[in-house]
Amino acid sequence: MPNVFLESHHIKNLNFGFGQFNYHLIKGLHHINPSDFDITLHAKDLQKLKHEFGNDFKYKKYYSLRRYDALRIRKKYDLWHSMNQNTKIEPYHDIPYLLTIHNTSYIKDKTDYKDKKEHVLFQDKINRSTAITYISEYAKSSTHQFFDVPKVPEYVIHNGNPILEMTITDDYKAAYIPNRPFLFTIGEVKERKNFKSLIGLIKNLDDYHLIIAGKNSTSEAENIQALIDENQLNDRIKLVGKISESDKQFYYKNCAAFVFPSLREGFGLPVIEAMKFGKPTFISNNTSLPEIGGDLSFYWDHYDPEYMAEVFQKGMSTFENSKTQYIKQLKERANSFNWNDAAKAYIEVYRSLLK
């Protein structure tokens, strides 16, 4: 029986986008459990995966030394799926190779990037691809903008929403709860997330607090905290760091709105998570976000604080004027991004490459 190898070692990083993609796609594949080929998972903590997925998959232990050419995995699989565009783990043999591209967000200087090591490595992965999948139309178009893409089959398969249902009880309380209505955002606190722009927004919205969740041991987090201190907003803006799944659901459930001014996104998963809870979403009008938010989100074209506040207030008024219908539509859109559907699409790609 053909064997598909999933280079899935980022499954250990569930606080990041690659880890979420690895886990939820594998979970979708487990749910469908195709019978015409085997799937091998490549990861470090195999016991945890075996406990959750049992005998539906085969398993190969991850060792970082496999990134070196001479120590690559020697088993000849029928198809290799590179699920993580930045991995240095590559097949030893020249075999069918599927690459999933998530984003090109690392390219900041659009005039001087082609000679950089990470770009060369990424181009090498594209060159060896038998087929390419993208998580959004934007990921596809930006890849064609910055890379030489060979004439191979290409597919856009949207990610699913990992929050299928609310798992917290009505009386659950997060570790930190503001004493006013609050806005919520989440993501690793990096410059491209543009969380800094939210400080000016909050200065122009006297009635709201703001919670920023995500890895905050970064230089950008330090810069944001300094701005919070400088503007004397410590009582209204809180960097809560990495949070549990339960706390995340609490904040989605109880926030007045979700705000996401990111400058570069390959997909924008938090937007559909917020929609699942029927929350109005205020997001940047760039990269993949309009593709994900559709006509139900409210968009910022730039980040002048007064302008951002005006867009927010008008959007909240629109939301409140037809709240019941708006919430229904938001939840329907969130449900249209489904990991089982994504897994079915990937299975069809696998089958086409195994012929």
GROMACS .gro file of N, CA and C in nm, residues 88-152:
model
  195
   88LYS      N    1   1.383   2.223   0.758
   88LYS     CA    2   1.504   2.182   0.687
   88LYS      C    3   1.512   2.030   0.671
   89ILE      N    4   1.407   1.962   0.718
   89ILE     CA    5   1.400   1.817   0.702
   89ILE      C    6   1.349   1.786   0.561
   90GLU      N    7   1.432   1.721   0.482
   90GLU     CA    8   1.397   1.693   0.343
   90GLU      C    9   1.420   1.544   0.312
   91PRO      N   10   1.354   1.491   0.209
   91PRO     CA   11   1.372   1.349   0.175
   91PRO      C   12   1.511   1.323   0.116
   92TYR      N   13   1.561   1.205   0.142
   92TYR     CA   14   1.690   1.162   0.085
   92TYR      C   15   1.675   1.128  -0.062
   93HIS      N   16   1.561   1.067  -0.096
   93HIS     CA   17   1.538   1.021  -0.233
   93HIS      C   18   1.461   1.127  -0.314
   94ASP      N   19   1.471   1.116  -0.443
   94ASP     CA   20   1.395   1.199  -0.534
   94ASP      C   21   1.257   1.136  -0.553
   95ILE      N   22   1.162   1.180  -0.473
   95ILE     CA   23   1.028   1.121  -0.471
   95ILE      C   24   0.924   1.232  -0.489
   96PRO      N   25   0.800   1.197  -0.521
   96PRO     CA   26   0.694   1.297  -0.529
   96PRO      C   27   0.689   1.381  -0.401
   97TYR      N   28   0.677   1.514  -0.419
   97TYR     CA   29   0.697   1.606  -0.307
   97TYR      C   30   0.587   1.713  -0.313
   98LEU      N   31   0.508   1.717  -0.207
   98LEU     CA   32   0.402   1.818  -0.193
   98LEU      C   33   0.445   1.921  -0.090
   99LEU      N   34   0.442   2.047  -0.128
   99LEU     CA   35   0.480   2.156  -0.038
   99LEU      C   36   0.357   2.240  -0.005
  100THR      N   37   0.334   2.265   0.124
  100THR     CA   38   0.231   2.358   0.165
  100THR      C   39   0.296   2.492   0.199
  101ILE      N   40   0.251   2.597   0.133
  101ILE     CA   41   0.303   2.731   0.157
  101ILE      C   42   0.200   2.811   0.237
  102HIS      N   43   0.246   2.865   0.349
  102HIS     CA   44   0.158   2.939   0.441
  102HIS      C   45   0.164   3.089   0.418
  103ASN      N   46   0.283   3.143   0.398
  103ASN     CA   47   0.295   3.288   0.379
  103ASN      C   48   0.436   3.323   0.333
  104THR      N   49   0.452   3.445   0.290
  104THR     CA   50   0.584   3.499   0.256
  104THR      C   51   0.612   3.620   0.345
  105SER      N   52   0.562   3.617   0.466
  105SER     CA   53   0.566   3.734   0.554
  105SER      C   54   0.706   3.770   0.600
  106TYR      N   55   0.801   3.677   0.586
  106TYR     CA   56   0.937   3.708   0.629
  106TYR      C   57   1.004   3.808   0.535
  107ILE      N   58   0.949   3.827   0.416
  107ILE     CA   59   1.008   3.919   0.320
  107ILE      C   60   0.964   4.061   0.355
  108LYS      N   61   1.052   4.136   0.416
  108LYS     CA   62   1.021   4.274   0.455
  108LYS      C   63   1.075   4.374   0.353
  109ASP      N   64   1.198   4.353   0.311
  109ASP     CA   65   1.259   4.439   0.210
  109ASP      C   66   1.235   4.378   0.073
  110LYS      N   67   1.142   4.434   0.000
  110LYS     CA   68   1.100   4.375  -0.127
  110LYS      C   69   1.196   4.404  -0.241
  111THR      N   70   1.305   4.473  -0.213
  111THR     CA   71   1.404   4.502  -0.317
  111THR      C   72   1.533   4.423  -0.298
  112ASP      N   73   1.552   4.363  -0.182
  112ASP     CA   74   1.678   4.295  -0.153
  112ASP      C   75   1.651   4.170  -0.069
  113TYR      N   76   1.601   4.067  -0.134
  113TYR     CA   77   1.566   3.946  -0.059
  113TYR      C   78   1.613   3.818  -0.127
  114LYS      N   79   1.640   3.821  -0.256
  114LYS     CA   80   1.663   3.697  -0.330
  114LYS      C   81   1.792   3.627  -0.292
  115ASP      N   82   1.890   3.700  -0.243
  115ASP     CA   83   2.017   3.637  -0.207
  115ASP      C   84   2.023   3.592  -0.062
  116LYS      N   85   1.919   3.619   0.014
  116LYS     CA   86   1.920   3.580   0.155
  116LYS      C   87   1.903   3.428   0.167
  117LYS      N   88   1.969   3.372   0.266
  117LYS     CA   89   1.974   3.226   0.281
  117LYS      C   90   1.835   3.165   0.291
  118GLU      N   91   1.748   3.226   0.370
  118GLU     CA   92   1.614   3.169   0.388
  118GLU      C   93   1.535   3.171   0.258
  119HIS      N   94   1.559   3.270   0.175
  119HIS     CA   95   1.490   3.276   0.046
  119HIS      C   96   1.541   3.166  -0.047
  120VAL      N   97   1.672   3.147  -0.049
  120VAL     CA   98   1.731   3.043  -0.134
  120VAL      C   99   1.680   2.905  -0.094
  121LEU      N  100   1.673   2.879   0.037
  121LEU     CA  101   1.623   2.750   0.085
  121LEU      C  102   1.476   2.730   0.047
  122PHE      N  103   1.398   2.837   0.059
  122PHE     CA  104   1.256   2.829   0.024
  122PHE      C  105   1.241   2.803  -0.126
  123GLN      N  106   1.321   2.872  -0.208
  123GLN     CA  107   1.315   2.850  -0.352
  123GLN      C  108   1.353   2.707  -0.388
  124ASP      N  109   1.450   2.650  -0.317
  124ASP     CA  110   1.488   2.510  -0.340
  124ASP      C  111   1.371   2.417  -0.314
  125LYS      N  112   1.294   2.444  -0.209
  125LYS     CA  113   1.177   2.360  -0.177
  125LYS      C  114   1.072   2.371  -0.288
  126ILE      N  115   1.053   2.493  -0.337
  126ILE     CA  116   0.958   2.512  -0.446
  126ILE      C  117   1.004   2.439  -0.571
  127ASN      N  118   1.133   2.445  -0.598
  127ASN     CA  119   1.188   2.382  -0.719
  127ASN      C  120   1.170   2.231  -0.719
  128ARG      N  121   1.176   2.168  -0.602
  128ARG     CA  122   1.166   2.022  -0.598
  128ARG      C  123   1.021   1.975  -0.589
  129SER      N  124   0.925   2.067  -0.581
  129SER     CA  125   0.786   2.031  -0.559
  129SER      C  126   0.723   1.966  -0.682
  130THR      N  127   0.649   1.860  -0.657
  130THR     CA  128   0.567   1.797  -0.760
  130THR      C  129   0.431   1.866  -0.767
  131ALA      N  130   0.388   1.923  -0.655
  131ALA     CA  131   0.265   2.000  -0.647
  131ALA      C  132   0.278   2.093  -0.526
  132ILE      N  133   0.198   2.199  -0.526
  132ILE     CA  134   0.203   2.298  -0.417
  132ILE      C  135   0.061   2.326  -0.371
  133THR      N  136   0.041   2.328  -0.239
  133THR     CA  137  -0.085   2.375  -0.183
  133THR      C  138  -0.058   2.505  -0.108
  134TYR      N  139  -0.158   2.594  -0.110
  134TYR     CA  140  -0.150   2.722  -0.041
  134TYR      C  141  -0.269   2.733   0.054
  135ILE      N  142  -0.251   2.801   0.166
  135ILE     CA  143  -0.361   2.812   0.263
  135ILE      C  144  -0.454   2.928   0.231
  136SER      N  145  -0.418   3.010   0.131
  136SER     CA  146  -0.506   3.119   0.090
  136SER      C  147  -0.468   3.162  -0.051
  137GLU      N  148  -0.559   3.233  -0.115
  137GLU     CA  149  -0.528   3.289  -0.247
  137GLU      C  150  -0.414   3.389  -0.236
  138TYR      N  151  -0.412   3.463  -0.124
  138TYR     CA  152  -0.304   3.560  -0.104
  138TYR      C  153  -0.169   3.490  -0.094
  139ALA      N  154  -0.164   3.377  -0.022
  139ALA     CA  155  -0.038   3.304  -0.012
  139ALA      C  156   0.010   3.261  -0.150
  140LYS      N  157  -0.084   3.224  -0.236
  140LYS     CA  158  -0.047   3.184  -0.372
  140LYS      C  159   0.005   3.304  -0.453
  141SER      N  160  -0.068   3.414  -0.450
  141SER     CA  161  -0.029   3.529  -0.532
  141SER      C  162   0.103   3.588  -0.485
  142SER      N  163   0.126   3.593  -0.353
  142SER     CA  164   0.251   3.649  -0.303
  142SER      C  165   0.369   3.557  -0.333
  143THR      N  166   0.345   3.426  -0.333
  143THR     CA  167   0.452   3.332  -0.370
  143THR      C  168   0.493   3.354  -0.515
  144HIS      N  169   0.396   3.372  -0.603
  144HIS     CA  170   0.427   3.398  -0.744
  144HIS      C  171   0.495   3.533  -0.761
  145GLN      N  172   0.467   3.626  -0.671
  145GLN     CA  173   0.529   3.758  -0.679
  145GLN      C  174   0.678   3.752  -0.647
  146PHE      N  175   0.714   3.670  -0.548
  146PHE     CA  176   0.851   3.674  -0.495
  146PHE      C  177   0.937   3.554  -0.534
  147PHE      N  178   0.876   3.450  -0.593
  147PHE     CA  179   0.951   3.329  -0.624
  147PHE      C  180   0.926   3.286  -0.769
  148ASP      N  181   1.015   3.205  -0.818
  148ASP     CA  182   0.997   3.141  -0.947
  148ASP      C  183   0.926   3.008  -0.923
  149VAL      N  184   0.800   3.001  -0.960
  149VAL     CA  185   0.718   2.883  -0.933
  149VAL      C  186   0.713   2.796  -1.059
  150PRO      N  187   0.754   2.670  -1.049
  150PRO     CA  188   0.749   2.581  -1.166
  150PRO      C  189   0.606   2.549  -1.206
  151LYS      N  190   0.590   2.499  -1.327
  151LYS     CA  191   0.457   2.464  -1.375
  151LYS      C  192   0.418   2.327  -1.321
  152VAL      N  193   0.366   2.329  -1.200
  152VAL     CA  194   0.319   2.208  -1.133
  152VAL      C  195   0.175   2.233  -1.088
   0.00000   0.00000   0.00000
